[in-house]
CSV table of N, CA and C in Angstrom, one decimal:
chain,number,residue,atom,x,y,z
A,18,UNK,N,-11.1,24.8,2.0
A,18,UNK,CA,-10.9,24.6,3.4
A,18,UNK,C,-9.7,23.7,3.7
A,19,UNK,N,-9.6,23.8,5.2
A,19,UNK,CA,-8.4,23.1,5.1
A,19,UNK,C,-8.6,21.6,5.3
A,20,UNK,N,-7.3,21.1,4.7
A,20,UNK,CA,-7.9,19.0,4.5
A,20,UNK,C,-6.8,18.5,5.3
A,21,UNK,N,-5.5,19.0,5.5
A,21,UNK,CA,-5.0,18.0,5.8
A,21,UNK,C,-4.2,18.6,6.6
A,22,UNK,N,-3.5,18.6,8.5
A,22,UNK,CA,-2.6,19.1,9.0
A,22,UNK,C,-1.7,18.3,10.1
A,23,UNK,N,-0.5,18.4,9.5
A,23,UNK,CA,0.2,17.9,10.2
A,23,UNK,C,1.0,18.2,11.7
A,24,UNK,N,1.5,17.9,12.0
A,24,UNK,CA,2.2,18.1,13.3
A,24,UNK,C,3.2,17.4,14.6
A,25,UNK,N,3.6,17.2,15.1
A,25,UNK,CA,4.9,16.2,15.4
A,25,UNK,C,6.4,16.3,15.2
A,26,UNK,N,7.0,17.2,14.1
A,26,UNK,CA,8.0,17.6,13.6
A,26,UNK,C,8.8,18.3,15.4
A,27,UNK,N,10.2,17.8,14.8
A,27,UNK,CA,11.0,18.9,16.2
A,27,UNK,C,12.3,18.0,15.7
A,28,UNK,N,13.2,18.8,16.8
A,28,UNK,CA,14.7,18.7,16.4
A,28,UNK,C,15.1,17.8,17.8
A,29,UNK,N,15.4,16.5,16.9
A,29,UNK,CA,15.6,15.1,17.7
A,29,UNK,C,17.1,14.8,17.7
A,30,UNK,N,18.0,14.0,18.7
A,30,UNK,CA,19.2,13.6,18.3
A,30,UNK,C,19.5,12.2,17.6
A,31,UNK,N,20.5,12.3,16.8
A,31,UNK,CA,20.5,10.6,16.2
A,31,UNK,C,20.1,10.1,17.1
A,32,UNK,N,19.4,8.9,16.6
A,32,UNK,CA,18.8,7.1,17.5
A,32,UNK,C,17.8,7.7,18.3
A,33,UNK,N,17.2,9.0,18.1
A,33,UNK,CA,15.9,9.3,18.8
A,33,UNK,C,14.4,9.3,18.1
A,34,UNK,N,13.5,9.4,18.6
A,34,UNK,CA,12.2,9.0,17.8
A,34,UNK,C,11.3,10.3,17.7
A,35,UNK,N,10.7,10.4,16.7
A,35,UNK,CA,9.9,11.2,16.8
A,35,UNK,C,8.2,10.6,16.2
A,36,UNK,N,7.0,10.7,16.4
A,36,UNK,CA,5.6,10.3,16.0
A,36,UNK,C,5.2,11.9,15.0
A,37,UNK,N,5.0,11.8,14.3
A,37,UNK,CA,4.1,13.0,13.2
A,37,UNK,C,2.6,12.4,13.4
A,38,UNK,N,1.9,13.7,13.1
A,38,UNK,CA,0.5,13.3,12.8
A,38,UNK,C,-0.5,13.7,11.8
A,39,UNK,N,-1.4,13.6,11.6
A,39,UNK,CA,-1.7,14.3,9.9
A,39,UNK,C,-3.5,14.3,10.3
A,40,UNK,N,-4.0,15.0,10.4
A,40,UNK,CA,-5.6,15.2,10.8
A,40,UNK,C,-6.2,15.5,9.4
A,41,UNK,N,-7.0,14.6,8.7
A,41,UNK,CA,-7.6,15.1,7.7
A,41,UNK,C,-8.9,15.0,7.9
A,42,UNK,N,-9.7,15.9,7.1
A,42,UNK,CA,-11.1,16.5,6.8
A,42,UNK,C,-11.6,16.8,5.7
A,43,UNK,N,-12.6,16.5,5.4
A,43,UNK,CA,-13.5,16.9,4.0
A,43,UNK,C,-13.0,15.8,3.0
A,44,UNK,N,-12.7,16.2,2.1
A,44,UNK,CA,-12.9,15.3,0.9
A,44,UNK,C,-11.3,14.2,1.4
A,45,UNK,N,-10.1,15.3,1.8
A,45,UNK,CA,-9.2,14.2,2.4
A,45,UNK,C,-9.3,13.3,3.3
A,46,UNK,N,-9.9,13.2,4.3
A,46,UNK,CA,-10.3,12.2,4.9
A,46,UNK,C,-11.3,11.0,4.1
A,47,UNK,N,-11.7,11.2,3.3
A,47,UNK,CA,-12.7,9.9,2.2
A,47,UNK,C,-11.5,9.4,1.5
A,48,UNK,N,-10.1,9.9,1.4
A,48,UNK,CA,-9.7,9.3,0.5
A,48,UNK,C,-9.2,7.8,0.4
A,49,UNK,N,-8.9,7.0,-0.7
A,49,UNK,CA,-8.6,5.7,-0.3
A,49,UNK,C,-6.8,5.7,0.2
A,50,UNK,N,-6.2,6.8,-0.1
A,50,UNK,CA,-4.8,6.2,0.0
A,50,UNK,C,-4.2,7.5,0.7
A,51,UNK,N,-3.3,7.4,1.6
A,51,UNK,CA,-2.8,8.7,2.5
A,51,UNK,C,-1.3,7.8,2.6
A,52,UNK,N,-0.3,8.7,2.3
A,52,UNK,CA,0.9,8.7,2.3
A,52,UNK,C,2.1,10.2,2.9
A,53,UNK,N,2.8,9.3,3.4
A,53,UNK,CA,3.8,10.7,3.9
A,53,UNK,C,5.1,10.9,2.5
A,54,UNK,N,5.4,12.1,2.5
A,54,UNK,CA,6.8,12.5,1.7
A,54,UNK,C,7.2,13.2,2.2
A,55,UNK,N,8.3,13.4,2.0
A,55,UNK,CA,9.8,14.7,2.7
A,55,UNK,C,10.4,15.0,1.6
A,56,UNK,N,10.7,16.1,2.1
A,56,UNK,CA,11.7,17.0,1.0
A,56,UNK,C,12.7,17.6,2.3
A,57,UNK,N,13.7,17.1,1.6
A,57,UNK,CA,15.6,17.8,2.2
A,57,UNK,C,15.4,19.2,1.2
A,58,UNK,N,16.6,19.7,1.6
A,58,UNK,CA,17.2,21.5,1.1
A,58,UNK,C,17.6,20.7,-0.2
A,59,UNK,N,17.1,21.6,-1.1
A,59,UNK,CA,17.9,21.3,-2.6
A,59,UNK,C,17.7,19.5,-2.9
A,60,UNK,N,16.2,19.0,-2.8
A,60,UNK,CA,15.9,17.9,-2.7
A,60,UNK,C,14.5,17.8,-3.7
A,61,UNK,N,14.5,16.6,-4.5
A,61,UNK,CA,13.2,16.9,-5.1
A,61,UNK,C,12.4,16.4,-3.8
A,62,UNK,N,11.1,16.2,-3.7
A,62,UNK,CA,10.1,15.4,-2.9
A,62,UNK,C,9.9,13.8,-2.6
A,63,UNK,N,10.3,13.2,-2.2
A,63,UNK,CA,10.5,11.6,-2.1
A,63,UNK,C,9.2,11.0,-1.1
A,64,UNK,N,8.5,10.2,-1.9
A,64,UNK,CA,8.1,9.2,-0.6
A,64,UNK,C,8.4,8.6,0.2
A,65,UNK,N,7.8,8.7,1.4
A,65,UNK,CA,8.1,7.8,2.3
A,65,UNK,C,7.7,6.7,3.1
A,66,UNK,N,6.7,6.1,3.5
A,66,UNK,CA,5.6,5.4,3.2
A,66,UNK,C,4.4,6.0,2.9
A,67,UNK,N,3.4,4.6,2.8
A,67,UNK,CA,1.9,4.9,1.8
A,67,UNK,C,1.3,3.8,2.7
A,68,UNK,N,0.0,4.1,2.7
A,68,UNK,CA,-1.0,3.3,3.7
A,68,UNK,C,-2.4,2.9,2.9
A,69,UNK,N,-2.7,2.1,2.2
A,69,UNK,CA,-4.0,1.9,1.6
A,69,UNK,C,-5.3,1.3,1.8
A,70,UNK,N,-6.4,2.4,2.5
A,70,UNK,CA,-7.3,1.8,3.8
A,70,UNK,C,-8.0,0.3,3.1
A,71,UNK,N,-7.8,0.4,1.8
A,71,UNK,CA,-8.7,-0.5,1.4
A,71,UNK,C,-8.7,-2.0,1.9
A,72,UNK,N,-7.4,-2.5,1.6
A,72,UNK,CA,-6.4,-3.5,2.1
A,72,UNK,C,-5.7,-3.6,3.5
A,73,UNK,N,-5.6,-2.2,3.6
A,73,UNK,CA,-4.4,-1.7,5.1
A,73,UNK,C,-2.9,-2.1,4.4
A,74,UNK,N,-2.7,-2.3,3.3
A,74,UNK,CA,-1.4,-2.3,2.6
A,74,UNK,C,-1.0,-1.4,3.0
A,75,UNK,N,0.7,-1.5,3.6
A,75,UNK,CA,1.3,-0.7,3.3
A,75,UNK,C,2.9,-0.4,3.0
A,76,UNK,N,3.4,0.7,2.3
A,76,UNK,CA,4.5,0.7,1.6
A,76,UNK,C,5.5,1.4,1.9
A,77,UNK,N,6.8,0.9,2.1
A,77,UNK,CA,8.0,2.3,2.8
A,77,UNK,C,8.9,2.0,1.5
A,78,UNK,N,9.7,3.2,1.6
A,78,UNK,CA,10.7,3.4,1.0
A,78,UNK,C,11.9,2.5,1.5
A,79,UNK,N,13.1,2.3,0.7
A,79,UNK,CA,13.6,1.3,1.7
A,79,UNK,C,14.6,1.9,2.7
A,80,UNK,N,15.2,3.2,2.3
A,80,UNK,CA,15.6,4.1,3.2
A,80,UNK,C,15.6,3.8,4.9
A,81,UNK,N,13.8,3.7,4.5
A,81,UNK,CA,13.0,3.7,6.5
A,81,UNK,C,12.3,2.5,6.7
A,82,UNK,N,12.6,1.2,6.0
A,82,UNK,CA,12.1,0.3,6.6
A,82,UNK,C,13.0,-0.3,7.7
A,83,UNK,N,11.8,-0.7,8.6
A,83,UNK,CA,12.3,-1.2,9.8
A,83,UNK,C,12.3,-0.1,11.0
A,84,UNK,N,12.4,1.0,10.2
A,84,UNK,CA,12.4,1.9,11.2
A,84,UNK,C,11.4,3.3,11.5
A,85,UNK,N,10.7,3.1,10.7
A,85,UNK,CA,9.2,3.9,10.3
A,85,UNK,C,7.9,3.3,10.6
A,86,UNK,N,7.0,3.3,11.0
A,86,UNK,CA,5.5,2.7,10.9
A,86,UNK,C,4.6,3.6,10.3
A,87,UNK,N,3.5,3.1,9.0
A,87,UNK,CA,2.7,3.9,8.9
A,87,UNK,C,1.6,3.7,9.6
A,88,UNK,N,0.5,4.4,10.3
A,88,UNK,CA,-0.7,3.7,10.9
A,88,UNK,C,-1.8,4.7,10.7
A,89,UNK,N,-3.1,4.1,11.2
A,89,UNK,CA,-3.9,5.5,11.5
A,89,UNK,C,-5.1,5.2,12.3
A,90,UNK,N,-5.7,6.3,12.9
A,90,UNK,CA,-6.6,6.1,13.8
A,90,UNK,C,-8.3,6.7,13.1
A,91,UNK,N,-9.1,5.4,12.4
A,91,UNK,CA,-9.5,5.9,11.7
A,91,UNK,C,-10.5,6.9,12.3
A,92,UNK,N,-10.9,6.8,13.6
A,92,UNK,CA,-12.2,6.9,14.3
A,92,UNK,C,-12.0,8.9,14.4
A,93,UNK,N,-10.6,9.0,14.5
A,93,UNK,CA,-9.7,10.6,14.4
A,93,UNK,C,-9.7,10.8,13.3
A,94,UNK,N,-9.7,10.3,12.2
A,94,UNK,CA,-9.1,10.5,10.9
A,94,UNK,C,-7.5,11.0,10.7
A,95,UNK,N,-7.0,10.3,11.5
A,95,UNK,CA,-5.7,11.0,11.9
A,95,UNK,C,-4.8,9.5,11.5
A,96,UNK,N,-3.7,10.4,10.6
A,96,UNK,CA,-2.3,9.4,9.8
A,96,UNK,C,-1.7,9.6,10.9
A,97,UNK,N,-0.6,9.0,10.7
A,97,UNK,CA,0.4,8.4,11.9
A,97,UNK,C,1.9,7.8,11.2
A,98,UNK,N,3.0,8.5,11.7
A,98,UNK,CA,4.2,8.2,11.2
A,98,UNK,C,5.3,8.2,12.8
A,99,UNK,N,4.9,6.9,12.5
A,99,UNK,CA,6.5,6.6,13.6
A,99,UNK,C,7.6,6.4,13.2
A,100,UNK,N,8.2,7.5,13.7
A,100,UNK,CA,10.1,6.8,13.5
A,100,UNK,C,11.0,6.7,14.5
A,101,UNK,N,11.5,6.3,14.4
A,101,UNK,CA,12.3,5.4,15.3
A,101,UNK,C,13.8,5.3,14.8
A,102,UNK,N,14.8,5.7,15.5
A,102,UNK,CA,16.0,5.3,15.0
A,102,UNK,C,16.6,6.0,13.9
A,103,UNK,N,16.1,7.8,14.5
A,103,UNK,CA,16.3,8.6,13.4
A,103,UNK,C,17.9,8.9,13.2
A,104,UNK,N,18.2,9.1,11.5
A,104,UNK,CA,19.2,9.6,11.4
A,104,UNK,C,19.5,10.9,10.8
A,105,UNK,N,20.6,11.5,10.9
A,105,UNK,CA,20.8,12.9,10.3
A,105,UNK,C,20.2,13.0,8.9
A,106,UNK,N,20.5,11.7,8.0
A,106,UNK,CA,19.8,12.2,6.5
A,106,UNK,C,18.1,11.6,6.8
A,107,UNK,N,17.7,11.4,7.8
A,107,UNK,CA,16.0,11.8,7.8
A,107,UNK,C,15.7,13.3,8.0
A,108,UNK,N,16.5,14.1,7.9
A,108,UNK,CA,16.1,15.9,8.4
A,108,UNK,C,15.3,16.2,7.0
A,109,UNK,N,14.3,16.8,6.5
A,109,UNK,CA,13.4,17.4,6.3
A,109,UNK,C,12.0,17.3,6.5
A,110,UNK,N,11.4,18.3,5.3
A,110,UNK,CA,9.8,18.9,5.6
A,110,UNK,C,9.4,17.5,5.6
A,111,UNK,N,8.5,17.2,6.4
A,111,UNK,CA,7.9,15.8,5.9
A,111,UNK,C,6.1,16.5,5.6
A,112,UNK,N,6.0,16.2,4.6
A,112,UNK,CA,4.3,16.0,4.2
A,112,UNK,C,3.1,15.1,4.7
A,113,UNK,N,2.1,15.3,4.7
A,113,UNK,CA,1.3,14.2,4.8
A,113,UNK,C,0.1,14.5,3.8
A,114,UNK,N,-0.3,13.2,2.5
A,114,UNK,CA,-0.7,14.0,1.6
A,114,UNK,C,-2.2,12.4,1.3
A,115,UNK,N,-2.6,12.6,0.2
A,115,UNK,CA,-4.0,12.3,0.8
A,115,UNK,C,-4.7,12.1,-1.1
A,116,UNK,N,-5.0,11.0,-1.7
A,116,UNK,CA,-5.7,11.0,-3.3
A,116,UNK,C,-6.0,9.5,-3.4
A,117,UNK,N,-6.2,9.3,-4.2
A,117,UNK,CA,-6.9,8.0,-5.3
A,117,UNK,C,-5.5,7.2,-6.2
A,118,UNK,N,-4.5,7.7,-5.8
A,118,UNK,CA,-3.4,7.0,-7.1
A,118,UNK,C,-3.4,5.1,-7.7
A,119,UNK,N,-3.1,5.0,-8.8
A,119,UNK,CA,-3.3,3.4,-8.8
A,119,UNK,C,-1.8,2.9,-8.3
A,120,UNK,N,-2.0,2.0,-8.5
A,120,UNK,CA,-0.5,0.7,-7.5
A,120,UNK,C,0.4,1.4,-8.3
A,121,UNK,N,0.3,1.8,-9.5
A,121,UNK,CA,1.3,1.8,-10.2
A,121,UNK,C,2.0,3.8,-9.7
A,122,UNK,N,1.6,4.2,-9.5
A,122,UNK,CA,1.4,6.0,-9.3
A,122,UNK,C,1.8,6.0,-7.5
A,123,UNK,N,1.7,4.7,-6.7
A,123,UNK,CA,1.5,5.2,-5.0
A,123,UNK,C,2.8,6.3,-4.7
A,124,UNK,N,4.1,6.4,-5.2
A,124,UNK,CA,4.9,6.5,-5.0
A,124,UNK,C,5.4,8.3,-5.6
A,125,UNK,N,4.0,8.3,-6.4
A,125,UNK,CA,4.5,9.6,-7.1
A,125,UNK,C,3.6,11.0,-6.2
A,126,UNK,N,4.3,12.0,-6.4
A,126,UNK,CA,3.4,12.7,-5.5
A,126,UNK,C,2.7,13.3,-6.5
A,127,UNK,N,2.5,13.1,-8.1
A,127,UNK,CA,1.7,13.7,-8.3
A,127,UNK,C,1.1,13.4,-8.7
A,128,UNK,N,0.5,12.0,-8.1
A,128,UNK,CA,-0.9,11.2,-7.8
A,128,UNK,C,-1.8,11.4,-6.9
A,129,UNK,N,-1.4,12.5,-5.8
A,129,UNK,CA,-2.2,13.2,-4.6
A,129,UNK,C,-2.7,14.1,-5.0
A,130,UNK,N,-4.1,14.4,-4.6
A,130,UNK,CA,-4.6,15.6,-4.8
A,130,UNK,C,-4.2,16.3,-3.6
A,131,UNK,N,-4.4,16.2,-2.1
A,131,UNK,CA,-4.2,16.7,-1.0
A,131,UNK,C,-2.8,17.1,-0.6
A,132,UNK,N,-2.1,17.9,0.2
A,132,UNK,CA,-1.1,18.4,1.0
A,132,UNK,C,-1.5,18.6,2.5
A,133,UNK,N,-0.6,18.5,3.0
A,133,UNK,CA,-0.7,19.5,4.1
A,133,UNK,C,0.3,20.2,4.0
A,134,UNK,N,0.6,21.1,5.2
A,134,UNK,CA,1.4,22.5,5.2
A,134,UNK,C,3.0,21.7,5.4
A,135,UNK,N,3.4,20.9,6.0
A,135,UNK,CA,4.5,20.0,6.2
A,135,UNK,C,5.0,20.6,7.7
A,136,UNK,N,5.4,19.6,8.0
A,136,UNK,CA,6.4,19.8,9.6
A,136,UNK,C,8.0,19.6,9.3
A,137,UNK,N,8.2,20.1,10.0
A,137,UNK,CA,10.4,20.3,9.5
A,137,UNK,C,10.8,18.7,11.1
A,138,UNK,N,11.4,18.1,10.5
A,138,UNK,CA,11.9,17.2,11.1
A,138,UNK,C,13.5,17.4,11.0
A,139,UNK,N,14.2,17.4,11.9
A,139,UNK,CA,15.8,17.6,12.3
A,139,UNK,C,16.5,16.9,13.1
A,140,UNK,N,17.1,15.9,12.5
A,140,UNK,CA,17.9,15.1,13.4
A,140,UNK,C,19.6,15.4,13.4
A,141,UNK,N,20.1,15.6,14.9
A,141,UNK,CA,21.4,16.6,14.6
A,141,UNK,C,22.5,14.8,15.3
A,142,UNK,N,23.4,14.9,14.8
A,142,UNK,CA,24.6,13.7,14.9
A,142,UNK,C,25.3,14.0,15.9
């Protein structure tokens, strides 16, 4: 079934903001750790922050600090990616993905068991 869906993606101009959202269900929503990644064209998969309900720790890449928020609404079960002060190299699929990884693994995606389908984020200069 499905666990995890995103949505919020669209074609923004530099210094504009866009919110994504990530609705998980079933076993994704129990999980302890929900994180976003993106992938550019001809790009491996990169994280981009990580949110860990246990603590409410959370982790960005340094790319988007300052200018990203991770959050979430638990009562929705819904992840949350704010950005803010987008630039042309923020343009790809962004993910929103959902597992158990330890401190050492938050960063890898293939420490997630969950996906979602991704939303295309585009920011034009």
């Amino acid at each position: 079934q499905v666990q995890l869906v995103e949505s919020g993606g669209g074609l923004v101009q530099a210094g504009g903001s866009l919110r994504l959202s990530c609705v998980a269900s079933g076993e994704a929503s129990r999980s302890p750790t929900m994180a976003w990644f993106r992938q550019a064209p001809g790009e491996e998969r990169q994280y981009v922050a990580v949110v860990r309900w246990s603590n409410s720790r959370t982790y960005y890449t340094d790319s988007v600090k300052g200018r990203f928020t991770i959050s979430r609404d638990s009562a929705a079960n819904t992840l949350y990616l704010q950005m803010s002060d987008l630039k042309p190299e923020d343009t790809a699929v962004y993910y929103c993905a959902a597992g158990s990884p330890i401190l050492s693994t938050l960063t890898r995606d293939s420490a997630y068991n969950y996906w979602g389908q991704g939303t295309q984020v585009t920011v034009s200069s």
